[in-house]
Amino acid sequence: MGFLGGAIGAGLGAVGSIFGGIAASKAMKNVKNNINAQRSANRDWYDRRYNEDATQRAEAMAAVNRVEQQIRERNRQAAGTQAVMGGTEESVAAVKEANSHALAETMSSIAVNGERRKDAIEAQYQAKDDALQSELNDMERQKAGNVGQAVQGVVQTGVNIAGIL
């Protein structure tokens, strides 16, 4: 009975090792799928945020609206001054040019800030993607180690069975 019990025990150990390896492999596959889903969501976030039009963001539109309101007010004042005091067309043209310059400066500032924002978004995306890729690499290393251990367990079981026979 000792021989048979040893063989059955060794066989059960091998079967348990195989089923344990299968369960671990399924769990690892689920984790890998979750990480890949996170990478995909990160990519979607990046695509959405990186490609936003900086001039259409709320703070940019508010800045443009403020400048345009100031321009309208200065144009009204220049036209009123010309009507009341008899100002020249050149003075009105100078005010309008200054207003155009102010709007151009505002738009330039929005563009510069938009580029800085894109750089920050790209850096944030890269950092998260690198971390997720690192997790995937660690999983592959762990998987390789687990396969090695499973093979070693099967070999040891074979040796044990051979020793019993």
PDB file of C-alpha atoms in Angstrom:
ATOM      1  CA  MET A   1       0.000   0.000   0.000  1.00  0.00           C
ATOM      2  CA  GLY A   2       2.999   2.308   0.648  1.00  0.00           C
ATOM      3  CA  PHE A   3       4.007   2.190  -2.984  1.00  0.00           C
ATOM      4  CA  LEU A   4       0.468   2.865  -4.216  1.00  0.00           C
ATOM      5  CA  GLY A   5      -0.123   5.624  -1.628  1.00  0.00           C
ATOM      6  CA  GLY A   6       3.122   7.325  -2.575  1.00  0.00           C
ATOM      7  CA  ALA A   7       2.271   7.172  -6.269  1.00  0.00           C
ATOM      8  CA  ILE A   8      -1.237   8.524  -5.669  1.00  0.00           C
ATOM      9  CA  GLY A   9       0.146  11.284  -3.434  1.00  0.00           C
ATOM     10  CA  ALA A  10       2.713  12.242  -6.042  1.00  0.00           C
ATOM     11  CA  GLY A  11       0.071  12.165  -8.774  1.00  0.00           C
ATOM     12  CA  LEU A  12      -2.273  14.334  -6.726  1.00  0.00           C
ATOM     13  CA  GLY A  13       0.589  16.751  -6.075  1.00  0.00           C
ATOM     14  CA  ALA A  14       1.197  17.054  -9.815  1.00  0.00           C
ATOM     15  CA  VAL A  15      -2.513  17.520 -10.547  1.00  0.00           C
ATOM     16  CA  GLY A  16      -2.776  20.118  -7.770  1.00  0.00           C
ATOM     17  CA  SER A  17       0.231  21.914  -9.185  1.00  0.00           C
ATOM     18  CA  ILE A  18      -1.302  21.954 -12.657  1.00  0.00           C
ATOM     19  CA  PHE A  19      -4.688  23.213 -11.448  1.00  0.00           C
ATOM     20  CA  GLY A  20      -3.001  25.823  -9.255  1.00  0.00           C
ATOM     21  CA  GLY A  21      -0.996  26.964 -12.253  1.00  0.00           C
ATOM     22  CA  ILE A  22      -4.134  27.181 -14.390  1.00  0.00           C
ATOM     23  CA  ALA A  23      -5.956  29.243 -11.745  1.00  0.00           C
ATOM     24  CA  ALA A  24      -2.974  31.571 -11.338  1.00  0.00           C
ATOM     25  CA  SER A  25      -2.741  31.916 -15.117  1.00  0.00           C
ATOM     26  CA  LYS A  26      -6.438  32.880 -15.347  1.00  0.00           C
ATOM     27  CA  ALA A  27      -6.045  35.419 -12.553  1.00  0.00           C
ATOM     28  CA  MET A  28      -2.968  36.871 -14.233  1.00  0.00           C
ATOM     29  CA  LYS A  29      -4.847  37.078 -17.543  1.00  0.00           C
ATOM     30  CA  ASN A  30      -7.660  39.016 -15.825  1.00  0.00           C
ATOM     31  CA  VAL A  31      -5.174  41.444 -14.288  1.00  0.00           C
ATOM     32  CA  LYS A  32      -3.437  41.842 -17.642  1.00  0.00           C
ATOM     33  CA  ASN A  33      -6.791  42.605 -19.312  1.00  0.00           C
ATOM     34  CA  ASN A  34      -7.535  45.200 -16.622  1.00  0.00           C
ATOM     35  CA  ILE A  35      -4.165  46.876 -17.125  1.00  0.00           C
ATOM     36  CA  ASN A  36      -4.686  46.917 -20.897  1.00  0.00           C
ATOM     37  CA  ALA A  37      -8.131  48.486 -20.328  1.00  0.00           C
ATOM     38  CA  GLN A  38      -6.456  51.147 -18.161  1.00  0.00           C
ATOM     39  CA  ARG A  39      -3.917  51.806 -20.921  1.00  0.00           C
ATOM     40  CA  SER A  40      -6.736  52.175 -23.433  1.00  0.00           C
ATOM     41  CA  ALA A  41      -8.641  54.557 -21.142  1.00  0.00           C
ATOM     42  CA  ASN A  42      -5.427  56.532 -20.601  1.00  0.00           C
ATOM     43  CA  ARG A  43      -4.939  56.774 -24.375  1.00  0.00           C
ATOM     44  CA  ASP A  44      -8.548  57.927 -24.845  1.00  0.00           C
ATOM     45  CA  TRP A  45      -8.064  60.591 -22.153  1.00  0.00           C
ATOM     46  CA  TYR A  46      -4.848  61.725 -23.833  1.00  0.00           C
ATOM     47  CA  ASP A  47      -6.420  61.904 -27.303  1.00  0.00           C
ATOM     48  CA  ARG A  48      -9.385  63.865 -25.976  1.00  0.00           C
ATOM     49  CA  ARG A  49      -7.410  66.320 -23.853  1.00  0.00           C
ATOM     50  CA  TYR A  50      -4.404  66.769 -26.145  1.00  0.00           C
ATOM     51  CA  ASN A  51      -6.556  67.594 -29.149  1.00  0.00           C
ATOM     52  CA  GLU A  52      -8.796  70.125 -27.414  1.00  0.00           C
ATOM     53  CA  ASP A  53      -8.768  73.550 -29.053  1.00  0.00           C
ATOM     54  CA  ALA A  54      -7.120  75.888 -26.539  1.00  0.00           C
ATOM     55  CA  THR A  55      -9.154  78.825 -27.826  1.00  0.00           C
ATOM     56  CA  GLN A  56     -12.400  77.001 -27.038  1.00  0.00           C
ATOM     57  CA  ARG A  57     -11.597  76.357 -23.378  1.00  0.00           C
ATOM     58  CA  ALA A  58     -13.696  78.350 -20.906  1.00  0.00           C
ATOM     59  CA  GLU A  59     -10.825  80.404 -19.484  1.00  0.00           C
ATOM     60  CA  ALA A  60      -9.587  81.306 -22.973  1.00  0.00           C
ATOM     61  CA  MET A  61     -13.042  82.346 -24.118  1.00  0.00           C
ATOM     62  CA  ALA A  62     -13.472  84.434 -20.966  1.00  0.00           C
ATOM     63  CA  ALA A  63     -10.134  86.192 -21.612  1.00  0.00           C
ATOM     64  CA  VAL A  64     -11.068  86.913 -25.233  1.00  0.00           C
ATOM     65  CA  ASN A  65     -14.495  88.201 -24.155  1.00  0.00           C
ATOM     66  CA  ARG A  66     -12.859  90.531 -21.582  1.00  0.00           C
ATOM     67  CA  VAL A  67     -10.454  91.914 -24.182  1.00  0.00           C
ATOM     68  CA  GLU A  68     -13.230  92.341 -26.738  1.00  0.00           C
ATOM     69  CA  GLN A  69     -15.355  94.168 -24.142  1.00  0.00           C
ATOM     70  CA  GLN A  70     -12.424  96.463 -23.358  1.00  0.00           C
ATOM     71  CA  ILE A  71     -11.907  97.057 -27.082  1.00  0.00           C
ATOM     72  CA  ARG A  72     -15.552  97.998 -27.576  1.00  0.00           C
ATOM     73  CA  GLU A  73     -15.349 100.383 -24.624  1.00  0.00           C
ATOM     74  CA  ARG A  74     -12.147 102.053 -25.901  1.00  0.00           C
ATOM     75  CA  ASN A  75     -13.609 102.339 -29.410  1.00  0.00           C
ATOM     76  CA  ARG A  76     -16.722 104.004 -27.968  1.00  0.00           C
ATOM     77  CA  GLN A  77     -14.571 106.393 -25.960  1.00  0.00           C
ATOM     78  CA  ALA A  78     -12.401 107.228 -28.987  1.00  0.00           C
ATOM     79  CA  ALA A  79     -15.469 107.842 -31.158  1.00  0.00           C
ATOM     80  CA  GLY A  80     -17.027 109.996 -28.410  1.00  0.00           C
ATOM     81  CA  THR A  81     -13.845 111.995 -27.964  1.00  0.00           C
ATOM     82  CA  GLN A  82     -13.614 112.570 -31.715  1.00  0.00           C
ATOM     83  CA  ALA A  83     -17.249 113.711 -31.910  1.00  0.00           C
ATOM     84  CA  VAL A  84     -17.033 116.047 -28.912  1.00  0.00           C
ATOM     85  CA  MET A  85     -13.535 117.411 -29.244  1.00  0.00           C
ATOM     86  CA  GLY A  86     -13.035 117.051 -32.969  1.00  0.00           C
ATOM     87  CA  GLY A  87     -10.268 114.439 -32.772  1.00  0.00           C
ATOM     88  CA  THR A  88      -8.555 113.251 -35.892  1.00  0.00           C
ATOM     89  CA  GLU A  89      -9.088 110.026 -37.789  1.00  0.00           C
ATOM     90  CA  GLU A  90      -5.501 109.167 -36.954  1.00  0.00           C
ATOM     91  CA  SER A  91      -6.210 109.137 -33.200  1.00  0.00           C
ATOM     92  CA  VAL A  92      -9.169 106.781 -33.734  1.00  0.00           C
ATOM     93  CA  ALA A  93      -7.031 104.587 -35.999  1.00  0.00           C
ATOM     94  CA  ALA A  94      -4.293 104.494 -33.323  1.00  0.00           C
ATOM     95  CA  VAL A  95      -6.802 103.331 -30.707  1.00  0.00           C
ATOM     96  CA  LYS A  96      -8.118 100.659 -33.074  1.00  0.00           C
ATOM     97  CA  GLU A  97      -4.585  99.468 -33.809  1.00  0.00           C
ATOM     98  CA  ALA A  98      -3.782  99.295 -30.089  1.00  0.00           C
ATOM     99  CA  ASN A  99      -6.974  97.299 -29.610  1.00  0.00           C
ATOM    100  CA  SER A 100      -6.032  94.898 -32.393  1.00  0.00           C
ATOM    101  CA  HIS A 101      -2.610  94.480 -30.815  1.00  0.00           C
ATOM    102  CA  ALA A 102      -4.219  93.722 -27.423  1.00  0.00           C
ATOM    103  CA  LEU A 103      -6.419  91.043 -28.995  1.00  0.00           C
ATOM    104  CA  ALA A 104      -3.456  89.555 -30.868  1.00  0.00           C
ATOM    105  CA  GLU A 105      -1.436  89.444 -27.638  1.00  0.00           C
ATOM    106  CA  THR A 106      -4.310  87.711 -25.860  1.00  0.00           C
ATOM    107  CA  MET A 107      -4.616  85.106 -28.613  1.00  0.00           C
ATOM    108  CA  SER A 108      -0.849  84.584 -28.595  1.00  0.00           C
ATOM    109  CA  SER A 109      -0.909  84.082 -24.845  1.00  0.00           C
ATOM    110  CA  ILE A 110      -3.730  81.550 -25.213  1.00  0.00           C
ATOM    111  CA  ALA A 111      -1.713  79.672 -27.845  1.00  0.00           C
ATOM    112  CA  VAL A 112       1.412  79.610 -25.651  1.00  0.00           C
ATOM    113  CA  ASN A 113      -0.581  78.422 -22.646  1.00  0.00           C
ATOM    114  CA  GLY A 114      -2.248  75.816 -24.865  1.00  0.00           C
ATOM    115  CA  GLU A 115       1.142  74.434 -25.877  1.00  0.00           C
ATOM    116  CA  ARG A 116       2.286  74.304 -22.245  1.00  0.00           C
ATOM    117  CA  ARG A 117      -0.934  72.490 -21.380  1.00  0.00           C
ATOM    118  CA  LYS A 118      -0.348  69.992 -24.190  1.00  0.00           C
ATOM    119  CA  ASP A 119       3.191  69.376 -22.932  1.00  0.00           C
ATOM    120  CA  ALA A 120       1.849  68.722 -19.423  1.00  0.00           C
ATOM    121  CA  ILE A 121      -0.849  66.386 -20.775  1.00  0.00           C
ATOM    122  CA  GLU A 122       1.724  64.481 -22.806  1.00  0.00           C
ATOM    123  CA  ALA A 123       4.047  64.126 -19.809  1.00  0.00           C
ATOM    124  CA  GLN A 124       1.191  62.917 -17.621  1.00  0.00           C
ATOM    125  CA  TYR A 125       0.082  60.421 -20.278  1.00  0.00           C
ATOM    126  CA  GLN A 126       3.622  59.108 -20.773  1.00  0.00           C
ATOM    127  CA  ALA A 127       4.195  58.671 -17.028  1.00  0.00           C
ATOM    128  CA  LYS A 128       0.964  56.721 -16.572  1.00  0.00           C
ATOM    129  CA  ASP A 129       1.543  54.627 -19.698  1.00  0.00           C
ATOM    130  CA  ASP A 130       5.105  53.837 -18.583  1.00  0.00           C
ATOM    131  CA  ALA A 131       3.820  52.730 -15.164  1.00  0.00           C
ATOM    132  CA  LEU A 132       1.160  50.508 -16.732  1.00  0.00           C
ATOM    133  CA  GLN A 133       3.669  49.019 -19.187  1.00  0.00           C
ATOM    134  CA  SER A 134       6.026  48.353 -16.288  1.00  0.00           C
ATOM    135  CA  GLU A 135       3.229  46.444 -14.518  1.00  0.00           C
ATOM    136  CA  LEU A 136       2.696  44.344 -17.638  1.00  0.00           C
ATOM    137  CA  ASN A 137       6.428  43.618 -17.858  1.00  0.00           C
ATOM    138  CA  ASP A 138       6.504  42.606 -14.179  1.00  0.00           C
ATOM    139  CA  MET A 139       3.577  40.260 -14.806  1.00  0.00           C
ATOM    140  CA  GLU A 140       5.391  38.624 -17.713  1.00  0.00           C
ATOM    141  CA  ARG A 141       8.457  38.109 -15.529  1.00  0.00           C
ATOM    142  CA  GLN A 142       6.288  36.630 -12.783  1.00  0.00           C
ATOM    143  CA  LYS A 143       4.530  34.408 -15.323  1.00  0.00           C
ATOM    144  CA  ALA A 144       7.869  33.123 -16.598  1.00  0.00           C
ATOM    145  CA  GLY A 145       8.934  32.362 -13.025  1.00  0.00           C
ATOM    146  CA  ASN A 146       5.661  30.564 -12.314  1.00  0.00           C
ATOM    147  CA  VAL A 147       6.029  28.425 -15.439  1.00  0.00           C
ATOM    148  CA  GLY A 148       9.549  27.521 -14.366  1.00  0.00           C
ATOM    149  CA  GLN A 149       8.336  26.549 -10.906  1.00  0.00           C
ATOM    150  CA  ALA A 150       5.475  24.474 -12.341  1.00  0.00           C
ATOM    151  CA  VAL A 151       7.839  22.608 -14.650  1.00  0.00           C
ATOM    152  CA  GLN A 152      10.201  22.033 -11.759  1.00  0.00           C
ATOM    153  CA  GLY A 153       7.295  20.702  -9.664  1.00  0.00           C
ATOM    154  CA  VAL A 154       6.236  18.288 -12.403  1.00  0.00           C
ATOM    155  CA  VAL A 155       9.823  17.092 -12.848  1.00  0.00           C
ATOM    156  CA  GLN A 156      10.168  16.591  -9.085  1.00  0.00           C
ATOM    157  CA  THR A 157       6.898  14.647  -9.018  1.00  0.00           C
ATOM    158  CA  GLY A 158       8.181  12.456 -11.848  1.00  0.00           C
ATOM    159  CA  VAL A 159      11.381  11.842  -9.915  1.00  0.00           C
ATOM    160  CA  ASN A 160       9.364  10.958  -6.799  1.00  0.00           C
ATOM    161  CA  ILE A 161       7.155   8.545  -8.743  1.00  0.00           C
ATOM    162  CA  ALA A 162      10.208   6.956 -10.361  1.00  0.00           C
ATOM    163  CA  GLY A 163      11.783   6.579  -6.929  1.00  0.00           C
ATOM    164  CA  ILE A 164       8.685   4.813  -5.628  1.00  0.00           C
ATOM    165  CA  LEU A 165       8.600   2.386  -8.524  1.00  0.00           C
TER     166      LEU A 165
END
